[in-house]
Amino acid sequence: MSSVVRPRPGAAVTLSPGAGGRIGGGFWAARQRVNREVTIPLGGRRVRESGAFDNLRLTGEHRGKVFADSDVYKWLEALAWERGRAESDDLAGPYKEAAELVAAAQCPDGYLHTHTQLTGRARYSDLASSHELYCAGHLMQAAVAGSRAVGDRTLLGVATRFADHLVKDLPKDALDGHPEVETGLVELYRETGTRSYLDLAARMITGRGHERLPLKGHHGPGIRQDRVPLREADAVEGHAVRAMYLAAGAADVAAETADQALMEALERQWLDMVATRTYLTGGLGSVWYGEQFGGPHELAPETAYCETCAAVGSVQWAWRMLLATGAARYADLMERTLHNAVLPGISLDGDRFFYVNALRVRAGANPDDRRAAARGRQDWYGTACCPPNVMRLLSSLDHYLATHDDQGVQLHLYASGTIRAGEALLEVETDYPWDGRVEITVREAPSRPWTLSVRIPAWADGAGVSLQGGAGLRADPDAVPADGAAVPGAYHRIRRTWRAGDRIILDLGVRPRLTAAVPRLDVARGQVAVERGPLVYCLEQADHPGVIVDDLCVAGADLRDGTAVPGLPAEVVPVTARGRAHVHREEDGGFPYRTAAAPREWEHGGPVDLTFVPYYAWANRQVGPMTVWVPMH
Amino acid sequence: MSSVVRPRPGAAVTLSPGAGGRIGGGFWAARQRVNREVTIPLGGRRVRESGAFDNLRLTGEHRGKVFADSDVYKWLEALAWERGRAESDDLAGPYKEAAELVAAAQCPDGYLHTHTQLTGRARYSDLASSHELYCAGHLMQAAVAGSRAVGDRTLLGVATRFADHLVKDLPKDALDGHPEVETGLVELYRETGTRSYLDLAARMITGRGHERLPLKGHHGPGIRQDRVPLREADAVEGHAVRAMYLAAGAADVAAETADQALMEALERQWLDMVATRTYLTGGLGSVWYGEQFGGPHELAPETAYCETCAAVGSVQWAWRMLLATGAARYADLMERTLHNAVLPGISLDGDRFFYVNALRVRAGANPDDRRAAARGRQDWYGTACCPPNVMRLLSSLDHYLATHDDQGVQLHLYASGTIRAGEALLEVETDYPWDGRVEITVREAPSRPWTLSVRIPAWADGAGVSLQGGAGLRADPDAVPADGAAVPGAYHRIRRTWRAGDRIILDLGVRPRLTAAVPRLDVARGQVAVERGPLVYCLEQADHPGVIVDDLCVAGADLRDGTAVPGLPAEVVPVTARGRAHVHREEDGGFPYRTAAAPREWEHGGPVDLTFVPYYAWANRQVGPMTVWVPMH
């Protein structure tokens, strides 16, 4: 079969509606429906209200942030993918209007950045802050989406003219303080075949890390990933979103140029990030100051930054690493991040957004503390990077379900729908993530052996795979391996001559489980979290009247699926556990420290029934105390 | 005897070298010597280099921050108190030069703020940010110090002209975004008797909390203590330094106007602050964003802000509450804060400074992370509020040792030296805080009964008081109480007719002890800290070669005084304990979370000898991992 993506170092990376999956129902379909019907239209109104469309008209004062153009581009990208999923006048009309505005705003020589154009500031004179190339990168991604999804070449023309200008006129050694154009350039290269775009991206990847960007504020060069060359770095550092976008662009460059050393450096950094700087949710960035990564195992739940955009960027990076290496760990993190770090960024109704995603909110937080997650999701943000980032990811999520190559088909994420992979057509039925049973039916298949690879998540202890079903499934003495137990954290590969009607049943064993952290992760010491399948759970105040979430602890390892939680959609499966509440006493005149021969014991009141709900669904009923990590005694 | 201070609601509060103590030797004398010989001269050079003196010449562009004038004023205040301790040409010369610069910069109508004068910005047009009155307050404090300490009236004239201008011309309802002028006005009232200064301060205290200040940035009105009127508030909130300065000014107003309701509100807020928002060190402010207080029990050690200035402000507030109420808890917090939150702000050599005081630094912190305490103390700061704040506090520390009133003399802090209290003269000899024995000898006394009150710190379980010594101590059947055991956290009061030569021996039982926190203080769960007397201790990497501080835990409650630590002054008493080091393994592909029926157990290597050193002395040898809280297993 043809190779749309090649999961080896040096492989091309692409999202294309002509290949991969198509989500047809279930968990993600519901999120996509809300995205299409509520969030994207609302996004258009908010972007318009922000003045970003007015900026593109190049009249009056520039409004909003220097990167306001990128809000338009990301929203356009979401529209494009969404049109590709199902064309509609409600989408095509706004797309056309905005795309034409963008085209009209472009300078004759290809340059486009309304803040620079409206303020008259010299081009590229403050690249550390101006976001000129950052916006260009988002324009390129939107243009590629428009071209691939619906064959619309309006933005592709704008993007190629801009890219041609950059290739010709961008000062040598120029870098943008906020990476993004690198991956945009490589995608544009893939779409157009213009090699100079790839070369420019490669030049920027290699040029970074030499302290060329001027320093801003109190930060050092690391905040903009300009301290250490990527090929030499052992760890991600600095602003988390920038780090993710840069790494995604570097993975693109490494794949397209078969740069093994760069790919190995990226793998080293990714492994360190996962081992030392990733929240249980997949969220990234533990430091508010600079929106950046902290030290190793510095993962305080309350002050977690976990910007929604960083989660989107993490998915992009992991996807590229997955395609380049085929290693299941990348898909594992993608799944974790999608469910628990991207999805919390948007309300269940699709109309409110978290920019920062704390893993804990305590009781009594000052209502005036603008930092607090306790304020709940917001209608929009002055820096509105996150909402349209979620929109474009949800609209393009189908493409992340599966890949195929000359060996066969690889299923990475599970959702009801279809997988078109060359000559093969698969149908997937599942109530995942609520249920661990995934039925994969072969609807069409070439008449030669090929490998179906299904990812067994790392948490899926005891997962099983069986072949069964219709008349189409016949004994195949060459099949490797036989059905049976599957190894978590790896792809279970079955090579055989598949026929229409063959059916594979995965049992991923979605059951509630307790999770603990290594002791070096100090803020989780003595505590546990509840997970169920790919979902991280939390305790919310709404489900625990009469006690304060801060005082709750888990009293036993016996977790059970609960019944529907009032105020949450009926399909949401809560988890129940036995718990107790600490009796808080003010002693020693209220000073919370006292002489003790050992850590302070918990004085408990009576038993408390604990109800854990999925973290992504928190703050949809009332906004109050919440915690992912819970002490266990 | 005459009443210099009256420890009752409505009492005046004053620092005056004519009364109170005189530090003559020991722990604080050494810090004061470094302050006088190193820090204050260095401060003069740094302030000069910053351009703050040039600003006062009113030529050229304004240099530095809008509050640059206050650096000069705080440094002048330190010079004044220091001159009062011992006059010297090396101090008087620079004082005269700077004070005359200040006087020459004043506008004919009394206004003085070089940023406004040099930029031409309209006076009082941006009080939320301009710090005009903040600087005025520091000028007033410096002026009062000059007048009281050495009778220099140069600055007093400037300050009174400024205050007269404010009384006459400051727009009604005007508030400064950064409180400070309130306490300055009350002090100026005390020094001059001009009632209108007190009235203006009272107006500002009452006027705050009505959302009159325009909002700035993402913050709400609480960041500037303008959300809730002080009389109604239950908790401190917002920017910690501002909160402390405002509370100190409010306590001044409450004392001078006998405003019982205001004093009760302050007491309520102070108790809540101590119970829920105070680090073990006495440090305040757990949130970097806005340098502010966090929620209740939000006291993460690593991201502690604990600005040195907030500790100085806390001492000022507690002192005023102590004088107004006589309650020992205020002196307890002052002592804790002085040793563990003010003193860490300056290096042992006196030439480097911490602005932020973290209670934990982990291994592997990014060397480029400008937020990290791991960068160590700095030579100076662009916002240089903290260093001169420590200077002026150390230079005026003598005045905080003791008070006297018509009942007798109250000893609050212990240092070798003398206490002059009306007709009484006491001599104190002690090696406190290294040793708990404090000998107080009566050198002069009026021939009538009076009460000597000695503070027994809250931590001093088993403290004893005995009367003994020279021929002067005679049986006094009216003495109350007899010597013997003393109650911690209270003043031990002995009323008798004292005679010269009488001697009181305090044994405060300075021994190392373990301290634990209430469970609601989540970041200290399962952990202990080491304290010894008033000192909080920490583990530093320098004393634990071959293991990482992050992996250490305390393995037993048997603490001992250690021998001198290499690289620290010989008088520093370390504390030793049995410990173990966790063996850190990367498992599950490095992902630090795994399914577990309980919190992750620690896997230990062999025993490790732990050496705890005083927290104030950390980062004086090498800057590396450090922690105050240590797990205990």
CSV table of N, CA, C and O in Angstrom, one decimal, chain A residues 218 220-222 227 237 274-275 278-280 296-298 302 362-364 366 368 370-371 514 516-520 522 525 527 550-551 582 584 590-597 600 602 631-632, chain B residues 218 220-222 227 237 274-275 278-280 296-298 302 362-364 366 368 370-371 514 516-520 522 525 550-551 582 584 590-597 600 602 631-632:
chain,number,residue,atom,x,y,z
A,218,HIS,N,13.8,40.1,33.0
A,218,HIS,CA,14.7,39.5,33.9
A,218,HIS,C,15.2,38.1,33.4
A,218,HIS,O,16.0,37.5,34.1
A,220,GLY,N,16.8,35.0,31.2
A,220,GLY,CA,18.0,34.7,30.5
A,220,GLY,C,17.7,34.1,29.1
A,220,GLY,O,16.5,34.1,28.7
A,221,PRO,N,18.7,33.7,28.3
A,221,PRO,CA,18.4,33.3,27.0
A,221,PRO,C,17.6,32.0,26.9
A,221,PRO,O,16.9,31.7,25.9
A,222,GLY,N,17.6,31.2,28.0
A,222,GLY,CA,16.9,29.9,28.0
A,222,GLY,C,15.4,30.1,27.9
A,222,GLY,O,14.7,29.2,27.4
A,227,ARG,N,19.7,29.4,24.6
A,227,ARG,CA,20.9,29.2,25.5
A,227,ARG,C,21.8,28.1,25.0
A,227,ARG,O,23.1,28.3,25.0
A,237,GLU,N,13.7,23.5,28.1
A,237,GLU,CA,13.8,24.6,29.1
A,237,GLU,C,13.0,25.8,28.5
A,237,GLU,O,12.7,26.0,27.4
A,274,VAL,N,9.5,13.9,30.0
A,274,VAL,CA,8.5,13.0,30.5
A,274,VAL,C,8.9,12.5,31.9
A,274,VAL,O,8.0,12.4,32.8
A,275,ALA,N,10.1,12.3,32.1
A,275,ALA,CA,10.6,11.7,33.4
A,275,ALA,C,10.6,12.7,34.5
A,275,ALA,O,10.4,12.4,35.6
A,278,THR,N,6.8,16.6,33.5
A,278,THR,CA,5.5,16.4,33.0
A,278,THR,C,4.5,16.1,34.1
A,278,THR,O,4.8,15.2,34.9
A,279,TYR,N,3.4,16.9,34.2
A,279,TYR,CA,2.4,16.6,35.2
A,279,TYR,C,1.7,15.3,34.8
A,279,TYR,O,1.7,14.8,33.7
A,280,LEU,N,1.0,14.7,35.8
A,280,LEU,CA,0.3,13.5,35.6
A,280,LEU,C,-0.7,13.7,34.4
A,280,LEU,O,-1.0,12.8,33.7
A,296,PRO,N,13.8,19.8,37.6
A,296,PRO,CA,13.3,18.4,37.5
A,296,PRO,C,12.4,18.1,38.7
A,296,PRO,O,12.8,18.4,39.9
A,297,HIS,N,11.3,17.5,38.4
A,297,HIS,CA,10.3,17.1,39.5
A,297,HIS,C,9.7,18.3,40.2
A,297,HIS,O,9.1,18.2,41.2
A,298,GLU,N,9.9,19.5,39.6
A,298,GLU,CA,9.2,20.6,40.2
A,298,GLU,C,7.9,20.7,39.5
A,298,GLU,O,7.7,21.3,38.5
A,302,GLU,N,-0.7,23.1,42.6
A,302,GLU,CA,-1.5,24.3,42.8
A,302,GLU,C,-1.0,25.4,41.8
A,302,GLU,O,-1.8,26.1,41.3
A,362,ARG,N,-7.3,25.3,46.4
A,362,ARG,CA,-7.6,25.1,47.8
A,362,ARG,C,-8.8,25.9,48.2
A,362,ARG,O,-9.2,26.9,47.5
A,363,ALA,N,-9.4,25.5,49.3
A,363,ALA,CA,-10.5,26.3,49.9
A,363,ALA,C,-10.0,27.6,50.4
A,363,ALA,O,-8.8,27.8,50.8
A,364,GLY,N,-10.8,28.6,50.3
A,364,GLY,CA,-10.5,29.9,50.9
A,364,GLY,C,-9.6,30.7,50.0
A,364,GLY,O,-9.1,31.8,50.5
A,366,ASN,N,-8.4,33.5,47.8
A,366,ASN,CA,-8.8,34.9,47.7
A,366,ASN,C,-9.6,35.1,46.4
A,366,ASN,O,-9.0,34.9,45.3
A,368,ASP,N,-10.1,37.6,44.8
A,368,ASP,CA,-9.5,38.6,44.0
A,368,ASP,C,-8.2,38.2,43.4
A,368,ASP,O,-7.5,38.9,42.7
A,370,ARG,N,-6.2,36.9,40.9
A,370,ARG,CA,-6.4,36.8,39.4
A,370,ARG,C,-5.7,35.6,38.9
A,370,ARG,O,-5.9,35.2,37.7
A,371,ARG,N,-4.7,35.1,39.6
A,371,ARG,CA,-4.0,33.9,39.2
A,371,ARG,C,-4.7,32.7,39.4
A,371,ARG,O,-4.5,31.6,38.8
A,514,LEU,N,-5.3,3.4,41.3
A,514,LEU,CA,-4.6,4.4,42.0
A,514,LEU,C,-3.2,4.6,41.4
A,514,LEU,O,-2.6,3.6,40.9
A,516,ALA,N,0.6,6.5,41.9
A,516,ALA,CA,1.6,7.2,42.8
A,516,ALA,C,2.7,7.7,42.0
A,516,ALA,O,3.0,7.3,40.9
A,517,ALA,N,3.5,8.6,42.6
A,517,ALA,CA,4.6,9.2,42.0
A,517,ALA,C,5.9,8.8,42.7
A,517,ALA,O,5.9,8.4,43.8
A,518,VAL,N,7.0,9.0,42.0
A,518,VAL,CA,8.3,8.7,42.6
A,518,VAL,C,8.6,9.7,43.7
A,518,VAL,O,8.1,10.8,43.7
A,519,PRO,N,9.3,9.3,44.8
A,519,PRO,CA,9.5,10.2,45.9
A,519,PRO,C,10.1,11.5,45.6
A,519,PRO,O,9.8,12.5,46.2
A,520,ARG,N,10.9,11.5,44.5
A,520,ARG,CA,11.6,12.8,44.2
A,520,ARG,C,10.6,13.8,43.8
A,520,ARG,O,10.9,15.0,43.9
A,522,ASP,N,8.3,15.7,45.0
A,522,ASP,CA,8.1,16.0,46.4
A,522,ASP,C,6.6,16.3,46.7
A,522,ASP,O,6.1,16.0,47.7
A,525,ARG,N,4.3,13.4,47.5
A,525,ARG,CA,4.7,12.4,48.5
A,525,ARG,C,3.5,12.1,49.4
A,525,ARG,O,2.8,13.0,49.8
A,527,GLN,N,0.8,10.7,48.7
A,527,GLN,CA,-0.5,11.0,48.0
A,527,GLN,C,-0.7,10.0,46.9
A,527,GLN,O,0.3,9.4,46.4
A,550,ASP,N,-9.8,20.1,50.8
A,550,ASP,CA,-8.4,20.1,51.3
A,550,ASP,C,-8.2,19.1,52.4
A,550,ASP,O,-7.1,18.8,52.7
A,551,ASP,N,-9.3,18.8,53.1
A,551,ASP,CA,-9.1,17.9,54.3
A,551,ASP,C,-9.4,16.4,54.0
A,551,ASP,O,-9.3,15.6,54.9
A,582,HIS,N,-9.8,15.0,57.5
A,582,HIS,CA,-9.0,15.4,58.6
A,582,HIS,C,-9.8,16.5,59.4
A,582,HIS,O,-10.5,17.3,58.8
A,584,HIS,N,-9.5,19.7,61.2
A,584,HIS,CA,-8.5,20.7,61.3
A,584,HIS,C,-8.7,21.5,62.6
A,584,HIS,O,-9.8,22.0,62.9
A,590,GLY,N,-2.8,29.2,66.9
A,590,GLY,CA,-3.1,29.3,65.5
A,590,GLY,C,-1.8,29.1,64.6
A,590,GLY,O,-2.0,28.9,63.4
A,591,PHE,N,-0.7,29.2,65.2
A,591,PHE,CA,0.6,29.0,64.4
A,591,PHE,C,0.6,27.6,63.9
A,591,PHE,O,0.4,26.7,64.8
A,592,PRO,N,0.7,27.3,62.6
A,592,PRO,CA,0.4,26.0,62.1
A,592,PRO,C,1.6,25.0,62.3
A,592,PRO,O,1.6,23.9,61.7
A,593,TYR,N,2.6,25.4,63.0
A,593,TYR,CA,3.8,24.6,63.2
A,593,TYR,C,3.9,24.3,64.7
A,593,TYR,O,3.7,25.2,65.5
A,594,ARG,N,4.3,23.1,65.1
A,594,ARG,CA,4.6,22.8,66.5
A,594,ARG,C,5.6,21.8,66.6
A,594,ARG,O,5.8,20.9,65.7
A,595,THR,N,6.2,21.8,67.8
A,595,THR,CA,7.2,20.7,68.1
A,595,THR,C,6.6,19.4,68.0
A,595,THR,O,5.5,19.2,68.6
A,596,ALA,N,7.2,18.4,67.3
A,596,ALA,CA,6.7,17.1,67.2
A,596,ALA,C,7.8,16.1,66.9
A,596,ALA,O,8.8,16.5,66.2
A,597,ALA,N,7.7,14.9,67.4
A,597,ALA,CA,8.8,14.0,67.2
A,597,ALA,C,8.7,13.3,65.8
A,597,ALA,O,9.5,12.6,65.4
A,600,ARG,N,3.2,15.5,61.5
A,600,ARG,CA,1.9,15.6,62.2
A,600,ARG,C,1.0,14.5,61.7
A,600,ARG,O,0.7,14.3,60.6
A,602,TRP,N,-2.7,12.8,61.2
A,602,TRP,CA,-4.0,13.3,60.8
A,602,TRP,C,-5.0,12.8,61.8
A,602,TRP,O,-5.1,11.6,62.2
A,631,PRO,N,-4.0,12.8,49.7
A,631,PRO,CA,-3.3,12.0,50.7
A,631,PRO,C,-3.9,10.6,50.9
A,631,PRO,O,-5.2,10.5,50.8
A,632,MET,N,-3.2,9.6,51.2
A,632,MET,CA,-3.7,8.3,51.5
A,632,MET,C,-3.3,7.9,52.9
A,632,MET,O,-2.1,7.9,53.2
B,218,HIS,N,-3.2,42.6,35.3
B,218,HIS,CA,-4.3,41.6,35.4
B,218,HIS,C,-4.8,41.5,36.8
B,218,HIS,O,-5.7,40.7,37.1
B,220,GLY,N,-6.6,42.4,40.5
B,220,GLY,CA,-7.8,43.1,41.0
B,220,GLY,C,-7.4,44.1,42.1
B,220,GLY,O,-6.2,44.3,42.3
B,221,PRO,N,-8.4,44.7,42.7
B,221,PRO,CA,-8.1,45.7,43.7
B,221,PRO,C,-7.4,45.2,44.9
B,221,PRO,O,-6.7,45.9,45.6
B,222,GLY,N,-7.5,43.9,45.2
B,222,GLY,CA,-6.9,43.3,46.4
B,222,GLY,C,-5.4,43.4,46.4
B,222,GLY,O,-4.8,43.4,47.4
B,227,ARG,N,-9.6,46.4,48.1
B,227,ARG,CA,-10.8,45.6,47.8
B,227,ARG,C,-11.8,45.7,49.0
B,227,ARG,O,-13.0,45.8,48.8
B,237,GLU,N,-4.3,40.5,52.4
B,237,GLU,CA,-4.3,40.0,51.0
B,237,GLU,C,-3.4,40.9,50.1
B,237,GLU,O,-3.0,42.0,50.5
B,274,VAL,N,-0.9,34.6,60.7
B,274,VAL,CA,0.0,33.7,61.3
B,274,VAL,C,-0.5,32.3,61.2
B,274,VAL,O,0.3,31.3,61.0
B,275,ALA,N,-1.8,32.1,61.3
B,275,ALA,CA,-2.4,30.7,61.3
B,275,ALA,C,-2.3,30.1,59.9
B,275,ALA,O,-2.2,28.9,59.7
B,278,THR,N,1.8,32.2,56.9
B,278,THR,CA,3.1,32.5,57.4
B,278,THR,C,4.0,31.3,57.2
B,278,THR,O,3.7,30.2,57.7
B,279,TYR,N,5.1,31.4,56.6
B,279,TYR,CA,6.1,30.4,56.5
B,279,TYR,C,6.7,30.1,57.9
B,279,TYR,O,6.7,31.0,58.7
B,280,LEU,N,7.3,28.9,58.0
B,280,LEU,CA,8.0,28.6,59.3
B,280,LEU,C,9.0,29.7,59.6
B,280,LEU,O,9.3,29.9,60.8
B,296,PRO,N,-5.1,30.3,52.0
B,296,PRO,CA,-4.7,29.8,53.3
B,296,PRO,C,-4.0,28.5,53.2
B,296,PRO,O,-4.4,27.6,52.5
B,297,HIS,N,-2.9,28.4,53.9
B,297,HIS,CA,-2.0,27.3,53.9
B,297,HIS,C,-1.3,27.0,52.5
B,297,HIS,O,-0.8,26.0,52.3
B,298,GLU,N,-1.4,28.0,51.7
B,298,GLU,CA,-0.6,27.9,50.4
B,298,GLU,C,0.8,28.4,50.7
B,298,GLU,O,1.0,29.6,50.6
B,302,GLU,N,9.3,25.9,47.7
B,302,GLU,CA,10.2,26.2,46.6
B,302,GLU,C,9.9,27.5,46.0
B,302,GLU,O,10.7,28.2,45.5
B,362,ARG,N,15.9,22.8,44.5
B,362,ARG,CA,16.1,21.4,44.2
B,362,ARG,C,17.3,21.3,43.3
B,362,ARG,O,17.8,22.2,42.7
B,363,ALA,N,17.8,20.0,43.3
B,363,ALA,CA,18.9,19.7,42.4
B,363,ALA,C,18.5,19.8,40.9
B,363,ALA,O,17.4,19.6,40.6
B,364,GLY,N,19.5,20.2,40.1
B,364,GLY,CA,19.2,20.2,38.7
B,364,GLY,C,18.4,21.4,38.2
B,364,GLY,O,17.9,21.5,37.1
B,366,ASN,N,17.5,24.7,36.5
B,366,ASN,CA,18.1,25.3,35.3
B,366,ASN,C,18.9,26.5,35.7
B,366,ASN,O,18.4,27.4,36.3
B,368,ASP,N,19.7,28.8,34.1
B,368,ASP,CA,19.2,30.0,33.4
B,368,ASP,C,17.9,30.5,34.0
B,368,ASP,O,17.4,31.6,33.6
B,370,ARG,N,16.0,32.5,36.0
B,370,ARG,CA,16.3,33.8,36.8
B,370,ARG,C,15.5,33.9,38.1
B,370,ARG,O,15.7,34.7,38.9
B,371,ARG,N,14.5,33.0,38.2
B,371,ARG,CA,13.6,33.0,39.3
B,371,ARG,C,14.3,32.3,40.5
B,371,ARG,O,13.9,32.5,41.6
B,514,LEU,N,12.5,18.9,66.5
B,514,LEU,CA,11.7,18.7,65.3
B,514,LEU,C,10.4,19.4,65.3
B,514,LEU,O,9.8,19.5,66.3
B,516,ALA,N,6.7,20.0,63.1
B,516,ALA,CA,5.8,19.6,62.0
B,516,ALA,C,4.7,20.6,61.8
B,516,ALA,O,4.5,21.5,62.6
B,517,ALA,N,4.0,20.4,60.7
B,517,ALA,CA,2.9,21.4,60.4
B,517,ALA,C,1.6,20.7,60.4
B,517,ALA,O,1.5,19.5,60.4
B,518,VAL,N,0.5,21.5,60.5
B,518,VAL,CA,-0.8,20.9,60.4
B,518,VAL,C,-1.0,20.3,59.1
B,518,VAL,O,-0.4,20.7,58.1
B,519,PRO,N,-1.8,19.2,59.0
B,519,PRO,CA,-2.0,18.5,57.7
B,519,PRO,C,-2.5,19.4,56.6
B,519,PRO,O,-2.2,19.2,55.4
B,520,ARG,N,-3.3,20.4,56.9
B,520,ARG,CA,-3.8,21.3,55.9
B,520,ARG,C,-2.7,22.0,55.1
B,520,ARG,O,-2.9,22.5,54.0
B,522,ASP,N,-0.4,21.5,53.1
B,522,ASP,CA,-0.1,20.3,52.3
B,522,ASP,C,1.3,20.0,51.9
B,522,ASP,O,1.8,18.9,51.8
B,525,ARG,N,3.3,18.0,54.4
B,525,ARG,CA,2.8,16.7,54.9
B,525,ARG,C,3.9,15.6,54.9
B,525,ARG,O,4.7,15.5,53.9
B,550,ASP,N,17.7,16.5,47.7
B,550,ASP,CA,16.3,16.1,47.3
B,550,ASP,C,16.0,14.7,47.8
B,550,ASP,O,14.8,14.4,48.0
B,551,ASP,N,17.0,13.9,47.9
B,551,ASP,CA,16.7,12.5,48.2
B,551,ASP,C,16.8,12.1,49.7
B,551,ASP,O,16.7,11.0,50.1
B,582,HIS,N,17.0,8.4,49.7
B,582,HIS,CA,16.2,7.6,48.8
B,582,HIS,C,17.0,7.2,47.5
B,582,HIS,O,17.8,8.0,47.0
B,584,HIS,N,16.8,6.8,43.9
B,584,HIS,CA,16.0,7.3,42.8
B,584,HIS,C,16.2,6.4,41.6
B,584,HIS,O,17.3,6.2,41.1
B,590,GLY,N,10.7,5.9,32.5
B,590,GLY,CA,11.0,7.2,33.0
B,590,GLY,C,9.8,8.0,33.4
B,590,GLY,O,10.0,9.0,34.1
B,591,PHE,N,8.6,7.7,33.0
B,591,PHE,CA,7.4,8.4,33.5
B,591,PHE,C,7.3,8.2,35.0
B,591,PHE,O,7.3,7.1,35.5
B,592,PRO,N,7.2,9.3,35.7
B,592,PRO,CA,7.4,9.3,37.2
B,592,PRO,C,6.2,8.8,37.9
B,592,PRO,O,6.1,8.9,39.2
B,593,TYR,N,5.2,8.4,37.2
B,593,TYR,CA,3.9,8.0,37.9
B,593,TYR,C,3.7,6.5,37.5
B,593,TYR,O,3.9,6.1,36.4
B,594,ARG,N,3.2,5.7,38.5
B,594,ARG,CA,2.8,4.4,38.1
B,594,ARG,C,1.7,3.9,39.0
B,594,ARG,O,1.4,4.4,40.1
B,595,THR,N,1.0,2.9,38.5
B,595,THR,CA,-0.1,2.3,39.3
B,595,THR,C,0.4,1.7,40.6
B,595,THR,O,1.5,1.1,40.6
B,596,ALA,N,-0.2,2.0,41.7
B,596,ALA,CA,0.2,1.6,43.0
B,596,ALA,C,-1.0,1.6,43.9
B,596,ALA,O,-1.8,2.4,43.8
B,597,ALA,N,-1.0,0.6,44.8
B,597,ALA,CA,-2.1,0.5,45.7
B,597,ALA,C,-2.0,1.5,46.9
B,597,ALA,O,-2.9,1.6,47.7
B,600,ARG,N,3.9,5.9,46.9
B,600,ARG,CA,5.1,5.2,46.6
B,600,ARG,C,6.0,5.1,47.8
B,600,ARG,O,6.3,6.1,48.5
B,602,TRP,N,9.5,4.7,49.8
B,602,TRP,CA,10.9,5.1,49.6
B,602,TRP,C,11.8,3.9,49.6
B,602,TRP,O,11.7,3.1,50.6
B,631,PRO,N,11.5,15.0,54.5
B,631,PRO,CA,10.6,13.9,54.8
B,631,PRO,C,11.1,13.1,56.0
B,631,PRO,O,12.4,13.1,56.2
B,632,MET,N,10.3,12.5,56.7
B,632,MET,CA,10.7,11.6,57.8
B,632,MET,C,10.2,10.3,57.6
B,632,MET,O,9.0,10.1,57.5
